[in-house]
Amino acid sequence: MTILVQSHAFYRLITLDRPERLNALTVEMADALVAALAEAEADPTCRAVLLTGAGRGFCAGQDLTAIAGMAPAEIGDLLDHYNKLIRKLRALPLPVVCAVNGIAAGAGANLALACDIVLAARSASFVQAFTRIGLIPDCGGTWCLPRLVGPARARALAMLAEPLPAATAAEWGMIWQAVDDDRLMPEAHALAARLAGGATAGLGLTKRALDASEANEFDRQLDLERDLQAEAAGTQDHAEGVRAFLEKRPPVFTGRRL
Ligand code: T3D
């Protein structure tokens, strides 16, 4: 087993579970993550996902013991598995919180950045370790980094492969927040529970709109907002939100589309 999945009220906690190797990624782990995300999506009672790592690291990127001596073509096959995971995270119609509990290196850093809201322990850091071993940032790093921190910082992070402390990552807008180590999991759970109790169908549509905005021109994005808003307006949660506002009470959202 490379991951652990635990159900909480309305969300699932997925823990990368190879602590002896700082949760370094393998194909088996990536495939297990894709399957766990698909199961979370298929479960109508699951409305958010929380991802973290066991032990002192979040994820040290590709397990280097697994690729030593691998032919370049095999590396391409391997990345197909990782890309499937990154695509699944981005397209998941549920909010995904990532609690970065320690070092996030290489593909591990970019796995975290593919999540929707990233919290990190103050002692954690992010390192685009790829160039240290002659590789380029993958798992979406060359796409995410310039958009999150701007081209100048993205280039330096990718080329220098220096660890970026969690607090600086938050200051630069690469992640949502750095929190004291002992507050990481309580805050991450509270955030996942809060999102899971929200209008989650609308949150899924929000993800779609924000992702599409990276490629769309303004006019096309306005059209997309109109279309997705029509979908959001058809959800039970929209009706409940408006009703609750008018009745001056807190809304009770279900995440149901119809
Ligand atoms: O090839 C491809 O294209 C495939 C895709 C690649 C995408 C990538 O992710 S490339 C980048 C791969 N990752 C790295 O290069 C990071 C390698 N690890 C490190 O540089 C350091 O371990 C860290 C900076 C992450 C942490 O350092 P430290 O001092 O806190 O811990 P450590 O002692 O180095 O590691 C603890 C153990 O985990 C150690 O095992 P041992 O000696 O106690 O038996 C270490 O070997 C193991 N470990 C850490 N990272 C990996 C790993 N084992 C396999 N693969 C790892 N990536």
mmCIF file of C-alpha atoms and ligand atoms in Angstrom:
data_model
loop_
_atom_site.group_PDB
_atom_site.id
_atom_site.type_symbol
_atom_site.label_atom_id
_atom_site.label_comp_id
_atom_site.label_asym_id
_atom_site.label_seq_id
_atom_site.Cartn_x
_atom_site.Cartn_y
_atom_site.Cartn_z
ATOM 1 C CA MET A 1 0.000 0.000 0.000
ATOM 2 C CA THR A 2 1.423 3.376 -0.972
ATOM 3 C CA ILE A 3 -1.422 5.601 0.202
ATOM 4 C CA LEU A 4 -3.956 5.631 3.026
ATOM 5 C CA VAL A 5 -7.528 6.773 2.538
ATOM 6 C CA GLN A 6 -9.722 7.758 5.469
ATOM 7 C CA SER A 7 -13.303 8.935 5.304
ATOM 8 C CA HIS A 8 -14.332 11.908 7.410
ATOM 9 C CA ALA A 9 -17.738 13.554 7.509
ATOM 10 C CA PHE A 10 -18.193 14.676 3.864
ATOM 11 C CA TYR A 11 -14.507 14.583 2.849
ATOM 12 C CA ARG A 12 -11.688 12.084 2.395
ATOM 13 C CA LEU A 13 -8.177 12.315 3.740
ATOM 14 C CA ILE A 14 -5.611 10.801 1.373
ATOM 15 C CA THR A 15 -2.138 10.310 2.871
ATOM 16 C CA LEU A 16 0.958 9.522 0.823
ATOM 17 C CA ASP A 17 2.355 6.637 2.817
ATOM 18 C CA ARG A 18 5.989 5.797 2.094
ATOM 19 C CA PRO A 19 7.501 7.821 4.948
ATOM 20 C CA GLU A 20 10.824 5.918 4.889
ATOM 21 C CA ARG A 21 11.442 7.456 1.433
ATOM 22 C CA LEU A 22 9.830 10.803 2.199
ATOM 23 C CA ASN A 23 6.785 9.556 0.220
ATOM 24 C CA ALA A 24 8.741 9.486 -3.049
ATOM 25 C CA LEU A 25 6.434 8.879 -6.009
ATOM 26 C CA THR A 26 6.129 5.621 -7.868
ATOM 27 C CA VAL A 27 3.832 4.596 -10.691
ATOM 28 C CA GLU A 28 1.972 2.408 -8.213
ATOM 29 C CA MET A 29 1.425 5.406 -5.930
ATOM 30 C CA ALA A 30 0.281 7.656 -8.783
ATOM 31 C CA ASP A 31 -2.172 5.001 -9.991
ATOM 32 C CA ALA A 32 -3.453 4.478 -6.440
ATOM 33 C CA LEU A 33 -3.997 8.243 -6.111
ATOM 34 C CA VAL A 34 -5.929 8.395 -9.386
ATOM 35 C CA ALA A 35 -8.128 5.494 -8.211
ATOM 36 C CA ALA A 36 -8.692 7.120 -4.788
ATOM 37 C CA LEU A 37 -9.687 10.416 -6.420
ATOM 38 C CA ALA A 38 -12.077 8.602 -8.772
ATOM 39 C CA GLU A 39 -13.643 6.822 -5.788
ATOM 40 C CA ALA A 40 -13.999 10.121 -3.919
ATOM 41 C CA GLU A 41 -15.694 11.627 -6.970
ATOM 42 C CA ALA A 42 -18.078 8.682 -7.332
ATOM 43 C CA ASP A 43 -19.149 8.818 -3.654
ATOM 44 C CA PRO A 44 -22.073 11.248 -3.333
ATOM 45 C CA THR A 45 -21.277 11.742 0.374
ATOM 46 C CA CYS A 46 -17.728 12.884 -0.380
ATOM 47 C CA ARG A 47 -17.571 16.596 -1.159
ATOM 48 C CA ALA A 48 -13.888 17.481 -0.686
ATOM 49 C CA VAL A 49 -10.457 15.872 -0.550
ATOM 50 C CA LEU A 50 -7.526 16.554 1.772
ATOM 51 C CA LEU A 51 -4.079 15.372 0.632
ATOM 52 C CA THR A 52 -1.030 15.124 2.899
ATOM 53 C CA GLY A 53 2.078 13.025 3.522
ATOM 54 C CA ALA A 54 2.982 10.597 6.314
ATOM 55 C CA GLY A 55 6.089 11.268 8.398
ATOM 56 C CA ARG A 56 8.442 14.213 8.108
ATOM 57 C CA GLY A 57 8.156 14.849 4.346
ATOM 58 C CA PHE A 58 5.272 15.599 2.006
ATOM 59 C CA CYS A 59 6.774 14.022 -1.128
ATOM 60 C CA ALA A 60 10.375 13.839 -2.395
ATOM 61 C CA GLY A 61 9.330 13.580 -6.042
ATOM 62 C CA GLN A 62 10.101 10.646 -8.284
ATOM 63 C CA ASP A 63 11.507 7.637 -6.429
ATOM 64 C CA LEU A 64 15.002 7.739 -7.864
ATOM 65 C CA THR A 65 15.696 4.111 -7.002
ATOM 66 C CA ALA A 66 12.893 3.177 -9.424
ATOM 67 C CA ILE A 67 14.282 5.077 -12.411
ATOM 68 C CA ALA A 68 18.003 4.417 -12.163
ATOM 69 C CA GLY A 69 18.993 2.929 -15.522
ATOM 70 C CA MET A 70 15.584 3.470 -17.071
ATOM 71 C CA ALA A 71 15.505 4.103 -20.844
ATOM 72 C CA PRO A 72 14.274 7.565 -21.919
ATOM 73 C CA ALA A 73 11.207 6.005 -23.561
ATOM 74 C CA GLU A 74 10.256 4.369 -20.276
ATOM 75 C CA ILE A 75 10.471 7.771 -18.549
ATOM 76 C CA GLY A 76 7.857 9.011 -21.024
ATOM 77 C CA ASP A 77 5.571 6.104 -20.080
ATOM 78 C CA LEU A 78 6.115 6.869 -16.421
ATOM 79 C CA LEU A 79 5.165 10.499 -16.902
ATOM 80 C CA ASP A 80 1.926 9.401 -18.586
ATOM 81 C CA HIS A 81 0.933 7.960 -15.198
ATOM 82 C CA TYR A 82 1.889 11.155 -13.347
ATOM 83 C CA ASN A 83 0.160 13.360 -15.899
ATOM 84 C CA LYS A 84 -2.997 11.330 -15.457
ATOM 85 C CA LEU A 85 -2.827 12.122 -11.740
ATOM 86 C CA ILE A 86 -2.247 15.851 -12.249
ATOM 87 C CA ARG A 87 -5.091 16.018 -14.796
ATOM 88 C CA LYS A 88 -7.390 14.131 -12.426
ATOM 89 C CA LEU A 89 -6.649 16.582 -9.599
ATOM 90 C CA ARG A 90 -7.272 19.609 -11.780
ATOM 91 C CA ALA A 91 -10.476 18.243 -13.289
ATOM 92 C CA LEU A 92 -11.909 16.784 -10.067
ATOM 93 C CA PRO A 93 -15.249 18.525 -9.508
ATOM 94 C CA LEU A 94 -14.476 18.669 -5.769
ATOM 95 C CA PRO A 95 -12.219 21.072 -3.864
ATOM 96 C CA VAL A 96 -8.817 19.580 -3.004
ATOM 97 C CA VAL A 97 -6.863 20.910 -0.022
ATOM 98 C CA CYS A 98 -3.182 20.003 0.224
ATOM 99 C CA ALA A 99 -1.457 20.011 3.624
ATOM 100 C CA VAL A 100 2.279 20.113 2.918
ATOM 101 C CA ASN A 101 3.723 18.675 6.112
ATOM 102 C CA GLY A 102 7.418 18.732 5.120
ATOM 103 C CA ILE A 103 9.716 18.915 2.113
ATOM 104 C CA ALA A 104 7.949 18.896 -1.255
ATOM 105 C CA ALA A 105 10.577 18.190 -3.922
ATOM 106 C CA GLY A 106 10.453 17.748 -7.699
ATOM 107 C CA ALA A 107 7.219 16.123 -8.810
ATOM 108 C CA GLY A 108 6.145 16.250 -5.141
ATOM 109 C CA ALA A 109 6.223 20.056 -5.187
ATOM 110 C CA ASN A 110 4.205 20.193 -8.385
ATOM 111 C CA LEU A 111 1.743 17.604 -7.109
ATOM 112 C CA ALA A 112 1.006 20.005 -4.236
ATOM 113 C CA LEU A 113 0.686 22.970 -6.605
ATOM 114 C CA ALA A 114 -1.905 21.084 -8.681
ATOM 115 C CA CYS A 115 -4.260 21.101 -5.678
ATOM 116 C CA ASP A 116 -6.795 23.886 -5.135
ATOM 117 C CA ILE A 117 -5.762 25.302 -1.775
ATOM 118 C CA VAL A 118 -2.296 24.607 -0.396
ATOM 119 C CA LEU A 119 -1.445 24.994 3.285
ATOM 120 C CA ALA A 120 2.106 24.275 4.392
ATOM 121 C CA ALA A 121 3.771 23.771 7.752
ATOM 122 C CA ARG A 122 6.166 26.615 8.480
ATOM 123 C CA SER A 123 9.063 24.113 8.558
ATOM 124 C CA ALA A 124 8.165 22.775 5.086
ATOM 125 C CA SER A 125 9.827 23.890 1.885
ATOM 126 C CA PHE A 126 9.350 23.508 -1.857
ATOM 127 C CA VAL A 127 12.223 22.625 -4.149
ATOM 128 C CA GLN A 128 12.155 22.222 -7.907
ATOM 129 C CA ALA A 129 14.851 19.563 -7.536
ATOM 130 C CA PHE A 130 14.776 18.483 -11.187
ATOM 131 C CA THR A 131 17.818 20.363 -12.455
ATOM 132 C CA ARG A 132 19.939 18.787 -9.723
ATOM 133 C CA ILE A 133 19.595 15.544 -11.703
ATOM 134 C CA GLY A 134 19.542 17.020 -15.197
ATOM 135 C CA LEU A 135 15.759 16.981 -15.657
ATOM 136 C CA ILE A 136 13.182 19.664 -16.307
ATOM 137 C CA PRO A 137 10.243 20.520 -14.019
ATOM 138 C CA ASP A 138 7.319 18.215 -14.823
ATOM 139 C CA CYS A 139 3.896 17.354 -13.402
ATOM 140 C CA GLY A 140 2.725 20.772 -14.579
ATOM 141 C CA GLY A 141 5.542 22.761 -12.958
ATOM 142 C CA THR A 142 6.456 24.719 -16.076
ATOM 143 C CA TRP A 143 2.779 25.705 -16.401
ATOM 144 C CA CYS A 144 1.918 26.387 -12.756
ATOM 145 C CA LEU A 145 5.059 28.133 -11.579
ATOM 146 C CA PRO A 146 5.110 31.169 -13.900
ATOM 147 C CA ARG A 147 1.383 31.648 -13.356
ATOM 148 C CA LEU A 148 1.684 31.468 -9.579
ATOM 149 C CA VAL A 149 4.891 33.392 -8.907
ATOM 150 C CA GLY A 150 5.643 35.177 -12.200
ATOM 151 C CA PRO A 151 8.265 34.370 -14.839
ATOM 152 C CA ALA A 152 11.342 35.755 -13.063
ATOM 153 C CA ARG A 153 10.802 33.776 -9.878
ATOM 154 C CA ALA A 154 9.679 30.692 -11.826
ATOM 155 C CA ARG A 155 12.916 30.678 -13.799
ATOM 156 C CA ALA A 156 15.098 31.064 -10.739
ATOM 157 C CA LEU A 157 13.202 28.377 -8.818
ATOM 158 C CA ALA A 158 13.437 25.971 -11.768
ATOM 159 C CA MET A 159 17.069 26.676 -12.599
ATOM 160 C CA LEU A 160 18.590 27.080 -9.142
ATOM 161 C CA ALA A 161 16.619 24.293 -7.438
ATOM 162 C CA GLU A 162 16.933 26.073 -4.104
ATOM 163 C CA PRO A 163 14.441 25.216 -1.362
ATOM 164 C CA LEU A 164 11.753 27.861 -0.948
ATOM 165 C CA PRO A 165 10.538 28.073 2.664
ATOM 166 C CA ALA A 166 6.774 27.777 3.176
ATOM 167 C CA ALA A 167 6.473 31.343 4.483
ATOM 168 C CA THR A 168 8.131 32.751 1.337
ATOM 169 C CA ALA A 169 5.987 30.488 -0.850
ATOM 170 C CA ALA A 170 2.922 32.055 0.790
ATOM 171 C CA GLU A 171 4.355 35.580 0.501
ATOM 172 C CA TRP A 172 4.985 34.992 -3.227
ATOM 173 C CA GLY A 173 1.458 33.662 -3.823
ATOM 174 C CA MET A 174 2.653 30.155 -4.651
ATOM 175 C CA ILE A 175 0.508 28.679 -1.871
ATOM 176 C CA TRP A 176 -2.406 29.890 0.239
ATOM 177 C CA GLN A 177 -0.866 29.925 3.740
ATOM 178 C CA ALA A 178 2.056 28.822 5.889
ATOM 179 C CA VAL A 179 0.932 27.813 9.364
ATOM 180 C CA ASP A 180 2.706 26.746 12.539
ATOM 181 C CA ASP A 181 3.635 23.074 12.333
ATOM 182 C CA ASP A 182 1.342 21.974 15.142
ATOM 183 C CA ARG A 183 -1.574 23.849 13.522
ATOM 184 C CA LEU A 184 -1.181 22.323 10.045
ATOM 185 C CA MET A 185 -3.447 19.306 10.305
ATOM 186 C CA PRO A 186 -6.108 20.929 12.545
ATOM 187 C CA GLU A 187 -6.319 23.853 10.114
ATOM 188 C CA ALA A 188 -6.253 21.615 7.032
ATOM 189 C CA HIS A 189 -9.046 19.435 8.430
ATOM 190 C CA ALA A 190 -11.087 22.511 9.338
ATOM 191 C CA LEU A 191 -10.635 23.882 5.832
ATOM 192 C CA ALA A 192 -11.580 20.575 4.174
ATOM 193 C CA ALA A 193 -14.661 20.282 6.417
ATOM 194 C CA ARG A 194 -15.626 23.880 5.670
ATOM 195 C CA LEU A 195 -15.339 23.350 1.915
ATOM 196 C CA ALA A 196 -17.182 20.011 2.140
ATOM 197 C CA GLY A 197 -20.071 21.782 3.854
ATOM 198 C CA GLY A 198 -20.190 24.438 1.155
ATOM 199 C CA ALA A 199 -21.938 24.698 -2.200
ATOM 200 C CA THR A 200 -19.584 22.120 -3.698
ATOM 201 C CA ALA A 201 -21.212 21.809 -7.118
ATOM 202 C CA GLY A 202 -20.540 25.534 -7.515
ATOM 203 C CA LEU A 203 -16.968 25.057 -6.290
ATOM 204 C CA GLY A 204 -16.420 22.424 -8.993
ATOM 205 C CA LEU A 205 -17.708 24.863 -11.611
ATOM 206 C CA THR A 206 -15.481 27.596 -10.143
ATOM 207 C CA LYS A 207 -12.455 25.322 -10.645
ATOM 208 C CA ARG A 208 -13.448 24.815 -14.276
ATOM 209 C CA ALA A 209 -13.814 28.530 -14.894
ATOM 210 C CA LEU A 210 -10.513 29.444 -13.247
ATOM 211 C CA ASP A 211 -8.594 26.754 -15.117
ATOM 212 C CA ALA A 212 -10.127 27.753 -18.447
ATOM 213 C CA SER A 213 -9.229 31.393 -17.820
ATOM 214 C CA GLU A 214 -5.542 30.504 -18.216
ATOM 215 C CA ALA A 215 -6.073 29.918 -21.926
ATOM 216 C CA ASN A 216 -9.162 31.975 -22.728
ATOM 217 C CA GLU A 217 -9.409 35.491 -24.032
ATOM 218 C CA PHE A 218 -11.587 37.817 -21.947
ATOM 219 C CA ASP A 219 -14.624 37.609 -24.261
ATOM 220 C CA ARG A 220 -14.552 33.826 -24.355
ATOM 221 C CA GLN A 221 -14.190 33.722 -20.586
ATOM 222 C CA LEU A 222 -17.258 35.949 -20.161
ATOM 223 C CA ASP A 223 -19.224 33.485 -22.290
ATOM 224 C CA LEU A 224 -17.937 30.571 -20.253
ATOM 225 C CA GLU A 225 -18.899 32.327 -17.002
ATOM 226 C CA ARG A 226 -22.402 32.835 -18.386
ATOM 227 C CA ASP A 227 -22.724 29.135 -19.275
ATOM 228 C CA LEU A 228 -21.284 27.831 -16.018
ATOM 229 C CA GLN A 229 -23.319 30.336 -14.006
ATOM 230 C CA ALA A 230 -26.456 28.959 -15.632
ATOM 231 C CA GLU A 231 -25.378 25.514 -14.382
ATOM 232 C CA ALA A 232 -24.642 26.855 -10.903
ATOM 233 C CA ALA A 233 -28.005 28.613 -10.844
ATOM 234 C CA GLY A 234 -29.678 25.257 -11.455
ATOM 235 C CA THR A 235 -28.224 23.655 -8.324
ATOM 236 C CA GLN A 236 -30.158 23.001 -5.129
ATOM 237 C CA ASP A 237 -27.442 24.913 -3.296
ATOM 238 C CA HIS A 238 -28.128 28.103 -5.192
ATOM 239 C CA ALA A 239 -31.828 27.916 -4.342
ATOM 240 C CA GLU A 240 -30.970 27.127 -0.708
ATOM 241 C CA GLY A 241 -28.397 29.947 -0.517
ATOM 242 C CA VAL A 242 -30.913 32.531 -1.695
ATOM 243 C CA ARG A 243 -33.681 31.123 0.524
ATOM 244 C CA ALA A 244 -31.394 31.142 3.571
ATOM 245 C CA PHE A 245 -30.345 34.729 2.884
ATOM 246 C CA LEU A 246 -33.957 35.888 2.662
ATOM 247 C CA GLU A 247 -34.907 33.935 5.778
ATOM 248 C CA LYS A 248 -31.861 35.344 7.623
ATOM 249 C CA ARG A 249 -30.480 31.893 8.581
ATOM 250 C CA PRO A 250 -27.307 29.950 7.700
ATOM 251 C CA PRO A 251 -27.666 27.887 4.492
ATOM 252 C CA VAL A 252 -27.623 24.077 4.555
ATOM 253 C CA PHE A 253 -25.833 23.007 1.389
ATOM 254 C CA THR A 254 -25.946 19.483 -0.036
ATOM 255 C CA GLY A 255 -23.610 19.767 -3.015
ATOM 256 C CA ARG A 256 -26.364 18.364 -5.245
ATOM 257 C CA ARG A 257 -26.607 19.662 -8.753
ATOM 258 C CA LEU A 258 -30.351 19.180 -9.204
HETATM 259 O O1 T3D B 1 12.801 10.727 -14.529
HETATM 260 C C1 T3D B 1 11.713 11.283 -14.735
HETATM 261 O O2 T3D B 1 11.513 12.089 -15.656
HETATM 262 C C2 T3D B 1 10.599 10.930 -13.854
HETATM 263 C C3 T3D B 1 10.041 12.122 -13.195
HETATM 264 C C4 T3D B 1 10.784 12.845 -12.333
HETATM 265 C C5 T3D B 1 10.167 13.904 -11.546
HETATM 266 C C6 T3D B 1 10.959 14.232 -10.309
HETATM 267 O O3 T3D B 1 10.359 14.334 -9.276
HETATM 268 S S1 T3D B 1 12.631 14.488 -10.445
HETATM 269 C C7 T3D B 1 13.117 14.911 -8.804
HETATM 270 C C8 T3D B 1 13.286 13.725 -7.932
HETATM 271 N N1 T3D B 1 13.527 14.073 -6.560
HETATM 272 C C9 T3D B 1 14.699 14.518 -6.131
HETATM 273 O O4 T3D B 1 15.655 14.658 -6.858
HETATM 274 C C10 T3D B 1 14.810 14.747 -4.639
HETATM 275 C C11 T3D B 1 15.750 13.717 -4.016
HETATM 276 N N2 T3D B 1 15.784 13.867 -2.577
HETATM 277 C C12 T3D B 1 16.473 14.862 -1.990
HETATM 278 O O5 T3D B 1 17.100 15.689 -2.601
HETATM 279 C C13 T3D B 1 16.436 14.876 -0.495
HETATM 280 O O6 T3D B 1 16.068 13.605 -0.028
HETATM 281 C C14 T3D B 1 15.446 15.905 0.067
HETATM 282 C C15 T3D B 1 15.973 17.327 -0.197
HETATM 283 C C16 T3D B 1 14.049 15.746 -0.542
HETATM 284 C C17 T3D B 1 15.313 15.715 1.600
HETATM 285 O O7 T3D B 1 16.584 15.668 2.166
HETATM 286 P P1 T3D B 1 16.756 15.127 3.656
HETATM 287 O O8 T3D B 1 18.172 15.315 4.042
HETATM 288 O O9 T3D B 1 15.727 15.761 4.511
HETATM 289 O O10 T3D B 1 16.387 13.572 3.620
HETATM 290 P P2 T3D B 1 17.256 12.386 3.015
HETATM 291 O O11 T3D B 1 18.103 11.817 4.098
HETATM 292 O O12 T3D B 1 17.925 12.785 1.770
HETATM 293 O O13 T3D B 1 16.111 11.322 2.633
HETATM 294 C C18 T3D B 1 15.530 10.442 3.608
HETATM 295 C C19 T3D B 1 15.407 9.082 2.946
HETATM 296 O O14 T3D B 1 14.532 9.186 1.825
HETATM 297 C C20 T3D B 1 16.750 8.588 2.394
HETATM 298 O O15 T3D B 1 16.750 7.189 2.492
HETATM 299 P P3 T3D B 1 17.838 6.427 3.456
HETATM 300 O O16 T3D B 1 19.187 6.897 3.034
HETATM 301 O O17 T3D B 1 17.467 6.902 4.830
HETATM 302 O O18 T3D B 1 17.570 4.991 3.202
HETATM 303 C C21 T3D B 1 16.672 8.996 0.948
HETATM 304 O O19 T3D B 1 17.478 8.215 0.099
HETATM 305 C C22 T3D B 1 15.202 8.750 0.647
HETATM 306 N N3 T3D B 1 14.774 9.579 -0.476
HETATM 307 C C23 T3D B 1 14.617 10.904 -0.490
HETATM 308 N N4 T3D B 1 14.219 11.293 -1.687
HETATM 309 C C24 T3D B 1 14.118 10.195 -2.439
HETATM 310 C C25 T3D B 1 14.483 9.093 -1.674
HETATM 311 N N5 T3D B 1 14.491 7.862 -2.166
HETATM 312 C C26 T3D B 1 14.134 7.716 -3.449
HETATM 313 N N6 T3D B 1 13.783 8.739 -4.247
HETATM 314 C C27 T3D B 1 13.764 9.973 -3.776
HETATM 315 N N7 T3D B 1 13.350 10.979 -4.572
#
